[in-house]
PDB file of C-alpha atoms in Angstrom:
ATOM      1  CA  UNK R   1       0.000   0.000   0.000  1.00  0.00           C
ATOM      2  CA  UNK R   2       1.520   3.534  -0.932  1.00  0.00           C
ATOM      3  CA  UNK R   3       0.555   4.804   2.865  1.00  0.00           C
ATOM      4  CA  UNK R   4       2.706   2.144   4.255  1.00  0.00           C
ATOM      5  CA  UNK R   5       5.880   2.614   1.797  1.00  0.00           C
ATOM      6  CA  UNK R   6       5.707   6.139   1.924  1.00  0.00           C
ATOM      7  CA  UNK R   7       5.964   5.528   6.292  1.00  0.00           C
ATOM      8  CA  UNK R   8       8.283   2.923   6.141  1.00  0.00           C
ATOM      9  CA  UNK R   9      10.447   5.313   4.026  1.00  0.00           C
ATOM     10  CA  UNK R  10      10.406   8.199   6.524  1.00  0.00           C
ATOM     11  CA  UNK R  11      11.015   5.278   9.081  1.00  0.00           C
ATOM     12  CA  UNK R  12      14.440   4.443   7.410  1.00  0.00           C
ATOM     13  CA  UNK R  13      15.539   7.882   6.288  1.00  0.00           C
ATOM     14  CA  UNK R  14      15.501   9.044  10.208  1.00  0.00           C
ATOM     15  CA  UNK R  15      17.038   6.060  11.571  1.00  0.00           C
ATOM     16  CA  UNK R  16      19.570   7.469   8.779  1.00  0.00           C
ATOM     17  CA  UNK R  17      20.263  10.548   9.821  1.00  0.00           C
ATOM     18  CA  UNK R  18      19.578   9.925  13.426  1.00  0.00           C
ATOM     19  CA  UNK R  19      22.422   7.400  13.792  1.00  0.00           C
ATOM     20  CA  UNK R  20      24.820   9.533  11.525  1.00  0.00           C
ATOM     21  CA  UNK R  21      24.636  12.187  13.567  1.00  0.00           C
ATOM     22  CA  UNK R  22      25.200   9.841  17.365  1.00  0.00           C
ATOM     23  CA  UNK R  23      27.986   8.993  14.953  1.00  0.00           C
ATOM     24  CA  UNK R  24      29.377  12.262  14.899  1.00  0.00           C
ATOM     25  CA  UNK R  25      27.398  15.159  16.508  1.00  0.00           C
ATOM     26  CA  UNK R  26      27.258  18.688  14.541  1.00  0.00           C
ATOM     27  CA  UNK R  27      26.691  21.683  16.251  1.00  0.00           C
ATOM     28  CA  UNK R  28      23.257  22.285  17.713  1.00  0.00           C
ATOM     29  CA  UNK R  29      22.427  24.792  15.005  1.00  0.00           C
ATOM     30  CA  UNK R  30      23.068  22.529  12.160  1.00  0.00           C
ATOM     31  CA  UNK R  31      21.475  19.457  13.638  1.00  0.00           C
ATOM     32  CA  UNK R  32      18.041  19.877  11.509  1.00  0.00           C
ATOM     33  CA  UNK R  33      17.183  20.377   8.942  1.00  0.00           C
ATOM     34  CA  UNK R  34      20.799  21.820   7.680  1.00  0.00           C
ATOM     35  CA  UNK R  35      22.353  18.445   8.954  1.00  0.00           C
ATOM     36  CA  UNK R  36      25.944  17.847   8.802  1.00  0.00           C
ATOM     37  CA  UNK R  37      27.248  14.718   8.764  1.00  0.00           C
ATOM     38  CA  UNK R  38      30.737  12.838   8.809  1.00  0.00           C
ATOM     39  CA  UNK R  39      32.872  15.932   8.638  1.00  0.00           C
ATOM     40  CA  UNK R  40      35.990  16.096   7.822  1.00  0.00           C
ATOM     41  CA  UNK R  41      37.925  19.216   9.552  1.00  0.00           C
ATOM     42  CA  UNK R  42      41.516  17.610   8.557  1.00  0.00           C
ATOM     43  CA  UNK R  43      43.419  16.092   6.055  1.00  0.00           C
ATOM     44  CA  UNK R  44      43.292  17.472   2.126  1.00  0.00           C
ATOM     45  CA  UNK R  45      39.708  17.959   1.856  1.00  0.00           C
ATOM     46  CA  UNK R  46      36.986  18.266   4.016  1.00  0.00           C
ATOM     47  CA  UNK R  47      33.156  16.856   3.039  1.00  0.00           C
ATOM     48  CA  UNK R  48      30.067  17.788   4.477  1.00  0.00           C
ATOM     49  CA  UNK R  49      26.589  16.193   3.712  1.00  0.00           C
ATOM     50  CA  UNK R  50      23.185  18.657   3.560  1.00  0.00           C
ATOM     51  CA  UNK R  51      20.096  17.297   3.661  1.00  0.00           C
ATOM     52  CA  UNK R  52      16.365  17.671   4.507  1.00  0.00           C
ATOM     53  CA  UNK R  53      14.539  14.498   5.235  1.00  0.00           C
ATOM     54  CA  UNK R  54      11.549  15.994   4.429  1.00  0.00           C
ATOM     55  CA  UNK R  55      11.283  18.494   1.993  1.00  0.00           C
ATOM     56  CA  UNK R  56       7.776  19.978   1.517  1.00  0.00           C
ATOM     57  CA  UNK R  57       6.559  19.566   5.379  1.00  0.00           C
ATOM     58  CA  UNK R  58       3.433  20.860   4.962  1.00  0.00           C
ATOM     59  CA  UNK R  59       2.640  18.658   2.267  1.00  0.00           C
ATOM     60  CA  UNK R  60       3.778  15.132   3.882  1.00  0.00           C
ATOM     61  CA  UNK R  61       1.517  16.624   7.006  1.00  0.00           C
ATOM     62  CA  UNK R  62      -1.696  17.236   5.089  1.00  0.00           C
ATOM     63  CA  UNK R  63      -0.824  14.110   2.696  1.00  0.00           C
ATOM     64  CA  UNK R  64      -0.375  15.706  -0.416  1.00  0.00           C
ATOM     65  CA  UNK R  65       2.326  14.372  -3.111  1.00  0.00           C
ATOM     66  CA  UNK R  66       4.256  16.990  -3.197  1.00  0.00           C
ATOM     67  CA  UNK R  67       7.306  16.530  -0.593  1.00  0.00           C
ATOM     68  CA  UNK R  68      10.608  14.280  -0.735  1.00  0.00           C
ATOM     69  CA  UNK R  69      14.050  14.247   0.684  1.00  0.00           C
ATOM     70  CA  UNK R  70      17.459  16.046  -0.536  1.00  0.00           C
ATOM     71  CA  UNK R  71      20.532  14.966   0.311  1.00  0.00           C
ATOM     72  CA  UNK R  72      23.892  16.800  -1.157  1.00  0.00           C
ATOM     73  CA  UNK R  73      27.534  16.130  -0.507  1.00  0.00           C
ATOM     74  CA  UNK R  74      29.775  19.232  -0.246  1.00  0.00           C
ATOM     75  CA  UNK R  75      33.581  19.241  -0.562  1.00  0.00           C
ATOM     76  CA  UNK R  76      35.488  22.128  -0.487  1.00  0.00           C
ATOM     77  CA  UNK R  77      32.869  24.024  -0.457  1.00  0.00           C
ATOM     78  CA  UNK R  78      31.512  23.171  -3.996  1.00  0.00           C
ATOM     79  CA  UNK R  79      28.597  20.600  -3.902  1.00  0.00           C
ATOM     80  CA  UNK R  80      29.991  17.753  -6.037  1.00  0.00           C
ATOM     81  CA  UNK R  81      27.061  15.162  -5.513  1.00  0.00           C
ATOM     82  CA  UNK R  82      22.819  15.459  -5.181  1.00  0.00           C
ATOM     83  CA  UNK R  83      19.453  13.090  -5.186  1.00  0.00           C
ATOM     84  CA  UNK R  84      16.517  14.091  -4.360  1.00  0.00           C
ATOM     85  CA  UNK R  85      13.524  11.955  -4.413  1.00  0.00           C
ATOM     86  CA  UNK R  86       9.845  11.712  -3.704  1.00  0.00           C
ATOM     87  CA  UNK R  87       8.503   8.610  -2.761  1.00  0.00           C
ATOM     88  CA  UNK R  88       4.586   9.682  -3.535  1.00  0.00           C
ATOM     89  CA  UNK R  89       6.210   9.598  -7.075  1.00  0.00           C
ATOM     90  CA  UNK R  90       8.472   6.655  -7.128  1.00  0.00           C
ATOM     91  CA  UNK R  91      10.557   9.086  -8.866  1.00  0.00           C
ATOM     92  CA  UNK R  92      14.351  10.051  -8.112  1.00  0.00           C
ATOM     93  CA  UNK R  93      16.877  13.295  -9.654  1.00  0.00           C
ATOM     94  CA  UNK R  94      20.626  12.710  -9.049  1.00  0.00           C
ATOM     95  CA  UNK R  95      23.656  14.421 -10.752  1.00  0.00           C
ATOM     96  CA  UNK R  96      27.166  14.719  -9.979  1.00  0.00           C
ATOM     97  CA  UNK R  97      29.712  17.336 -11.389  1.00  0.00           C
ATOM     98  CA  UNK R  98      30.562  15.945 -14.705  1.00  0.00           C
ATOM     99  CA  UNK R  99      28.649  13.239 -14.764  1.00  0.00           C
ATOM    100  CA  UNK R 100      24.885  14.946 -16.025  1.00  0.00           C
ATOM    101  CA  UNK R 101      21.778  15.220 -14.592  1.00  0.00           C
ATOM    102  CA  UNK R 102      19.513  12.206 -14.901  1.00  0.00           C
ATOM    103  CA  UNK R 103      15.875  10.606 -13.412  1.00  0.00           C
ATOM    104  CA  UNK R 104      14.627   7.878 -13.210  1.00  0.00           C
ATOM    105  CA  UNK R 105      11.729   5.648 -10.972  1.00  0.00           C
ATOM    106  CA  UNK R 106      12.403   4.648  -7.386  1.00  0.00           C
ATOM    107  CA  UNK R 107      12.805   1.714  -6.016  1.00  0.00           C
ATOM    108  CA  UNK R 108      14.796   1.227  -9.245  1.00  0.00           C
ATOM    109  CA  UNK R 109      13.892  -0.896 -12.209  1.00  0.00           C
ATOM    110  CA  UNK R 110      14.585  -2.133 -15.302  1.00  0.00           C
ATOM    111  CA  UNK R 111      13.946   0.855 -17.257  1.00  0.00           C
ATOM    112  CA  UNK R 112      17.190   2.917 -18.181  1.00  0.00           C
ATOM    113  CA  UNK R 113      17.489   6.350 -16.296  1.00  0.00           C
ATOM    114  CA  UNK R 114      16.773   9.724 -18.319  1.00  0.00           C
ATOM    115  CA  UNK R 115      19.173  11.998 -18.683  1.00  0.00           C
ATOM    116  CA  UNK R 116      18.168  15.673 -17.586  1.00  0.00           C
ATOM    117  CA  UNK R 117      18.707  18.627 -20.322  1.00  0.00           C
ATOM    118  CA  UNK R 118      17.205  22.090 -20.227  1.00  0.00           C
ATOM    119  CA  UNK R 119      14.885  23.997 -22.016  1.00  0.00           C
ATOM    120  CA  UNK R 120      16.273  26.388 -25.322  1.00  0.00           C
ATOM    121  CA  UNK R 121      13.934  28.857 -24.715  1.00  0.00           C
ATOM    122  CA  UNK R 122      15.341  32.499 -24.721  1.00  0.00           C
ATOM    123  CA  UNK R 123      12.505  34.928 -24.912  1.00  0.00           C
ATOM    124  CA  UNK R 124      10.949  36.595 -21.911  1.00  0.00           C
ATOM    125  CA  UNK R 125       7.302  36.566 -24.268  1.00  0.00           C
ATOM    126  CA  UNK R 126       7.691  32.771 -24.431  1.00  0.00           C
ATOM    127  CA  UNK R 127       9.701  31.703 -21.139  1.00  0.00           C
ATOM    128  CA  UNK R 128       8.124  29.890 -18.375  1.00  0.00           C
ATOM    129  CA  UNK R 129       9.155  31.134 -15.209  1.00  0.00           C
ATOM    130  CA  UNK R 130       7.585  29.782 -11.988  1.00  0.00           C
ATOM    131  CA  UNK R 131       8.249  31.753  -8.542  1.00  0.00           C
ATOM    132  CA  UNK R 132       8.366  29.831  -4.967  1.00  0.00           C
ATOM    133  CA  UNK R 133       6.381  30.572  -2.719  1.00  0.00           C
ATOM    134  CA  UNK R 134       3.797  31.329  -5.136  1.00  0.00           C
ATOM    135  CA  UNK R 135       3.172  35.297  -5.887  1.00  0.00           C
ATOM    136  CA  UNK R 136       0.130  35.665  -3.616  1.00  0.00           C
ATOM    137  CA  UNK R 137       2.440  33.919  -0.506  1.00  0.00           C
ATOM    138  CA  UNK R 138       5.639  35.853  -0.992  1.00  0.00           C
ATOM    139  CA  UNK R 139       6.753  37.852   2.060  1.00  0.00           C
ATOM    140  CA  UNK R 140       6.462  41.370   1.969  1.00  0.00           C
ATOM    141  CA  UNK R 141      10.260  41.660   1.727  1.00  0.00           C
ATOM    142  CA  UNK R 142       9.716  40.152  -1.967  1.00  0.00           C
ATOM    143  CA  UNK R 143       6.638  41.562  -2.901  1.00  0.00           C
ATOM    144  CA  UNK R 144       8.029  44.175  -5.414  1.00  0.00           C
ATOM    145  CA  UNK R 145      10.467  42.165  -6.758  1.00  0.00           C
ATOM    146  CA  UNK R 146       8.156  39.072  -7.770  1.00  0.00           C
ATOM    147  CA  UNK R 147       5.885  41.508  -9.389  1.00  0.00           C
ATOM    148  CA  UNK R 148       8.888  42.797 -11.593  1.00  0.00           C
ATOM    149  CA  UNK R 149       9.523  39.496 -12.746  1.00  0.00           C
ATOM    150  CA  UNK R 150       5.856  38.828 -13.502  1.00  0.00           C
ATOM    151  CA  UNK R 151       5.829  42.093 -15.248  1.00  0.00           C
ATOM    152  CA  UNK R 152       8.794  40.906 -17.753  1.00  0.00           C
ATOM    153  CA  UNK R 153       7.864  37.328 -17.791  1.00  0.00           C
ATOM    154  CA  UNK R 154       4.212  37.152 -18.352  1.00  0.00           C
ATOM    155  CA  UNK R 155       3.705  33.401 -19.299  1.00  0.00           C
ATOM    156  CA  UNK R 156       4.030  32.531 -15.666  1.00  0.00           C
ATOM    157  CA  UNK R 157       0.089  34.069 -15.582  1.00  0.00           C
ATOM    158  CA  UNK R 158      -1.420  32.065 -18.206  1.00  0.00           C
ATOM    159  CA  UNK R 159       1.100  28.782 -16.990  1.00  0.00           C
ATOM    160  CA  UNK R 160      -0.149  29.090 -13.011  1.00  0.00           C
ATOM    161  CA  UNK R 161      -2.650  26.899 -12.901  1.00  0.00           C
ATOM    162  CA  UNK R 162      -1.165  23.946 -14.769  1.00  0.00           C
ATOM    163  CA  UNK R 163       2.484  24.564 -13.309  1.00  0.00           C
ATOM    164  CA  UNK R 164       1.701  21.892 -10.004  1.00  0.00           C
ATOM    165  CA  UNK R 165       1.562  18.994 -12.310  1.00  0.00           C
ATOM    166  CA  UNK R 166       4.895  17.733 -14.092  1.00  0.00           C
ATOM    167  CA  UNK R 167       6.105  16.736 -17.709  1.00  0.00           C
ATOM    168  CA  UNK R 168       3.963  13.763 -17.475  1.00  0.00           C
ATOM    169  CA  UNK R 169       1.180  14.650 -15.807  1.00  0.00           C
ATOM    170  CA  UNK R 170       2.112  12.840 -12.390  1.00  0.00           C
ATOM    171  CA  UNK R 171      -0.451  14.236  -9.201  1.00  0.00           C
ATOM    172  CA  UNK R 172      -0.602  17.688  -8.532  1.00  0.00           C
ATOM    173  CA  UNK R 173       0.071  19.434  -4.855  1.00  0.00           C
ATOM    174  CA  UNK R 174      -2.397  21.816  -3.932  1.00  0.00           C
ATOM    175  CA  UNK R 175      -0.254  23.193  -1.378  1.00  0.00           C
ATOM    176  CA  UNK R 176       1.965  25.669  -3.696  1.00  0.00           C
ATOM    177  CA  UNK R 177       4.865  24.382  -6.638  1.00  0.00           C
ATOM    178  CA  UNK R 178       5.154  21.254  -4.975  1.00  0.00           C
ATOM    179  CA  UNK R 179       8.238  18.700  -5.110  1.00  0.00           C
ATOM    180  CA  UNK R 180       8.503  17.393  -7.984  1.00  0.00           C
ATOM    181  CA  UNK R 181       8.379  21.402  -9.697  1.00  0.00           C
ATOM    182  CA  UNK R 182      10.293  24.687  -9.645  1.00  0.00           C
ATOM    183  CA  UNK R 183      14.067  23.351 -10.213  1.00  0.00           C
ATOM    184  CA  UNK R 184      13.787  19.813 -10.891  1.00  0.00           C
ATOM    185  CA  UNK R 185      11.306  21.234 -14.009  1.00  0.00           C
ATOM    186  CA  UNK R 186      13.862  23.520 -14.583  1.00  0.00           C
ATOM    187  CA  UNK R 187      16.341  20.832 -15.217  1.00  0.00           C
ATOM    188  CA  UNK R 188      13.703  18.386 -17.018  1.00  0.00           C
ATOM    189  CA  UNK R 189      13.360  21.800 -19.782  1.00  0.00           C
ATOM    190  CA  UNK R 190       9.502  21.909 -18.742  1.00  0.00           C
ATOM    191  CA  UNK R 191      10.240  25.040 -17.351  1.00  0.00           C
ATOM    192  CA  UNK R 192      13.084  27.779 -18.513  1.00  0.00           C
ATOM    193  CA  UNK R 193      13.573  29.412 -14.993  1.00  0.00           C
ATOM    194  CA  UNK R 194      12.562  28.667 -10.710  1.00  0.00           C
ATOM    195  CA  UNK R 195      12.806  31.877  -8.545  1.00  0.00           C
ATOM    196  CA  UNK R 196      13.377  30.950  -4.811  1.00  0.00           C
ATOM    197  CA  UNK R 197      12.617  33.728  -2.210  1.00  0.00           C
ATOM    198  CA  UNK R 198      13.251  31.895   0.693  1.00  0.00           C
ATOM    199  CA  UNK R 199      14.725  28.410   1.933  1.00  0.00           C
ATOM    200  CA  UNK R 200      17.978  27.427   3.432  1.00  0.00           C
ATOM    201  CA  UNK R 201      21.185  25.290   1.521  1.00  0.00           C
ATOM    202  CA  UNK R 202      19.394  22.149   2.435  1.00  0.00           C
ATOM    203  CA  UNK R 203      16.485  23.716   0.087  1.00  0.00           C
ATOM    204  CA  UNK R 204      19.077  24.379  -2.205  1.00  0.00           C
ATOM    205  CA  UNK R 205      21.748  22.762  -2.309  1.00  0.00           C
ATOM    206  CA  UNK R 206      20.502  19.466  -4.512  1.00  0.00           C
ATOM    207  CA  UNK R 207      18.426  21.429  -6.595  1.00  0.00           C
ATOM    208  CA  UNK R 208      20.708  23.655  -8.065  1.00  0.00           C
ATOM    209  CA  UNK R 209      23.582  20.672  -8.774  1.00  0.00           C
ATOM    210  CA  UNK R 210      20.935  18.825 -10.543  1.00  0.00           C
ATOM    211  CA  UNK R 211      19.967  22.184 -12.805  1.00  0.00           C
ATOM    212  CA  UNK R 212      23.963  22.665 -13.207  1.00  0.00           C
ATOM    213  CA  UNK R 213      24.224  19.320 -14.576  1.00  0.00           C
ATOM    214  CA  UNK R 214      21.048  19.234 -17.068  1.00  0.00           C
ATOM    215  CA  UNK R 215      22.906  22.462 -18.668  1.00  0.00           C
ATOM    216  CA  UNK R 216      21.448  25.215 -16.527  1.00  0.00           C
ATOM    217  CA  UNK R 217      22.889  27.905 -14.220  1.00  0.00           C
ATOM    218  CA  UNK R 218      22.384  28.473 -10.780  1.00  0.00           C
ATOM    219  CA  UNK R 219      22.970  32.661  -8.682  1.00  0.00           C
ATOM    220  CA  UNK R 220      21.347  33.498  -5.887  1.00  0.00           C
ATOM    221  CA  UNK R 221      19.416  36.964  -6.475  1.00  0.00           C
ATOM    222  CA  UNK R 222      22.235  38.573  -6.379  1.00  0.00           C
ATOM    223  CA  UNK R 223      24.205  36.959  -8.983  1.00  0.00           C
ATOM    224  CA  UNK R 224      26.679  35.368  -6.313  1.00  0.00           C
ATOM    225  CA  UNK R 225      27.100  31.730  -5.887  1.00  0.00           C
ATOM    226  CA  UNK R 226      26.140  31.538  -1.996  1.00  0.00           C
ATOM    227  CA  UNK R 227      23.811  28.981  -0.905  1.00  0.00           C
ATOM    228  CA  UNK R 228      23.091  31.030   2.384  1.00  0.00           C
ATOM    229  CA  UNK R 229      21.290  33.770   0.915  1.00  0.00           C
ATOM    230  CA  UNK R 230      18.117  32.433   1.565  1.00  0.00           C
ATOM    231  CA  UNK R 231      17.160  33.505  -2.437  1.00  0.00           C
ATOM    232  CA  UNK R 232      17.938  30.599  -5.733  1.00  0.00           C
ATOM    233  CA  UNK R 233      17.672  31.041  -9.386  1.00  0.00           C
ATOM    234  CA  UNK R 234      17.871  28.181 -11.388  1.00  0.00           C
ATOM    235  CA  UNK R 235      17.072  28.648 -14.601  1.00  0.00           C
ATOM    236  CA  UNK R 236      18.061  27.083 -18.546  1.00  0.00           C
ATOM    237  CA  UNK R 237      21.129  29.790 -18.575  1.00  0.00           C
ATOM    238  CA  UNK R 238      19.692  31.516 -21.616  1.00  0.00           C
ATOM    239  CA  UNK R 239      17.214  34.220 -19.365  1.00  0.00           C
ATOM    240  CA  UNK R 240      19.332  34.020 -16.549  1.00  0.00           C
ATOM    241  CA  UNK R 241      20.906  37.669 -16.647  1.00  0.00           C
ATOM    242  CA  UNK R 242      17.772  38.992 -17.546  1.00  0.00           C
ATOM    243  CA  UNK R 243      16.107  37.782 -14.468  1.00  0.00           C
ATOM    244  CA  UNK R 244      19.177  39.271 -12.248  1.00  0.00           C
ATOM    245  CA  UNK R 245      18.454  42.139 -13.795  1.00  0.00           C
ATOM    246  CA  UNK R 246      14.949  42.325 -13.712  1.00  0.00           C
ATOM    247  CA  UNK R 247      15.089  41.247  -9.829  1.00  0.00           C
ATOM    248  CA  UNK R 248      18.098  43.869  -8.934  1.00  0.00           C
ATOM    249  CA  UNK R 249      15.334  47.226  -9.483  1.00  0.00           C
ATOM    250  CA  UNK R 250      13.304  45.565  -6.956  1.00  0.00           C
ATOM    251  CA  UNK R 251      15.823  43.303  -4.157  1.00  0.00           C
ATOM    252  CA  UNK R 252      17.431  44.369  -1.061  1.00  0.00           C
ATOM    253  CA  UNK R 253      20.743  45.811  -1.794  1.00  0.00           C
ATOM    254  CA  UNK R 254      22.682  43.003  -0.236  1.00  0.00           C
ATOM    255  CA  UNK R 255      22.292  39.649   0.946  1.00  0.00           C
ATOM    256  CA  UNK R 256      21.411  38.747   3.982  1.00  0.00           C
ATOM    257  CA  UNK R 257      24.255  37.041   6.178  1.00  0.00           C
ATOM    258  CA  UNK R 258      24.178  33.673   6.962  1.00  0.00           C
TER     259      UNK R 258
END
């Protein structure tokens, strides 16, 4: 029964994470959901896993589709490895640097993984642009600069209400974007651009390796490479400037510290 898998899953990924970290406790502000785990302060290189065991809390809670769990691995600084996957789906994203971005079902089967390429789309009249949270939820902090993008990128009005279901019409989340949308569409080429204007490097983290990977580009709002910022665009690389532009008439003038 999907109830039970979908339990049983959430089951084993906290056993996961809850023996890692008896392994090796983090400090108390990175315990959850910014977990690190099995790091490495000596020696040439030091590694440092992110991840959120349950991405989309609101939607596990009211049993909607649209949550999973991201895990990244981070060396050096530079994430290097990321999966994300959402059980509701049986569907999984990985990618690591050089090796593509690629999907495929979960538990695995016998049908070959996809590999992940963006959209060519280049036109703001044409591009699909979604925003997270959705423009009627963004903070007041945001407010101006979402409309500015809406403004330039007008599809997103006439895209809204279809944008929570994926390329192949899986279930839609009712709750906002959902899972399985935003950056891993990005990175599929259903959509051309995700703005994020909020979440943490656990939100992040995975999502923007996996965009990297399909052929995309990944800035904060700013145009820097911080995961911190608590801002993300991920977008096919073609509109990307344009929406850095678009978003610096209307952002804070810097980022906020971590």
């Amino acid at each position: 029964h999907p109830a039970v898998v979908m339990l049983l899953f959430c089951f084993f990924v906290f056993l996961f994470v809850f023996f890692c970290l008896m392994i090796r406790r983090p400090p108390r502000s990175t315990l959850f959901p910014y977990t690190t785990l099995f790091r490495s302060a000596s020696g040439p290189q030091q590694r440092r896993w992110i991840v959120d065991a349950i991405d989309g809390t609101v939607s596990f809670i009211a049993g909607d589709p649209g949550w999973g769990t991201l895990i990244a691995l981070q060396v050096d600084g530079v994430v290097t490895v990321g999966v994300a996957s959402s059980p509701p789906l049986s569907k999984r994203w990985w990618a690591g640097v050089g090796a593509g971005a690629w999907t495929g079902s979960w538990p695995a089967s016998s049908e070959n993984p996809v590999r992940l390429i963006v959209s060519s789309r280049s036109s703001p009249d044409t591009a699909r642009v979604a925003l997270w949270p959705p423009p009627d939820k963004v903070s007041s902090e945001w407010q101006a600069c979402a409309v500015a993008i809406l403004e330039e990128f007008p599809v997103w009005q006439s895209l809204s209400p279809s944008l929570h279901l994926d390329a192949v019409g899986q279930p839609k989340s009712s709750k906002g974007p959902g899972f399985v949308n935003g950056a891993l569409l990005v990175a599929s080429g259903v959509l051309d651009a995700s703005v994020f204007f909020g979440g943490g490097p656990w939100d992040i983290a995975t999502r923007a390796l996996i965009c990297e990977e399909a052929g995309g580009r990944y800035t904060d709002l700013w145009g820097g490479s911080r995961l911190d910022t608590h801002t993300a665009i991920v977008s096919n690389g073609l509109i990307h400037d344009e929406l850095i532009e678009v978003a610096s008439k209307a952002r804070p003038g810097v980022p906020r510290t971590p």
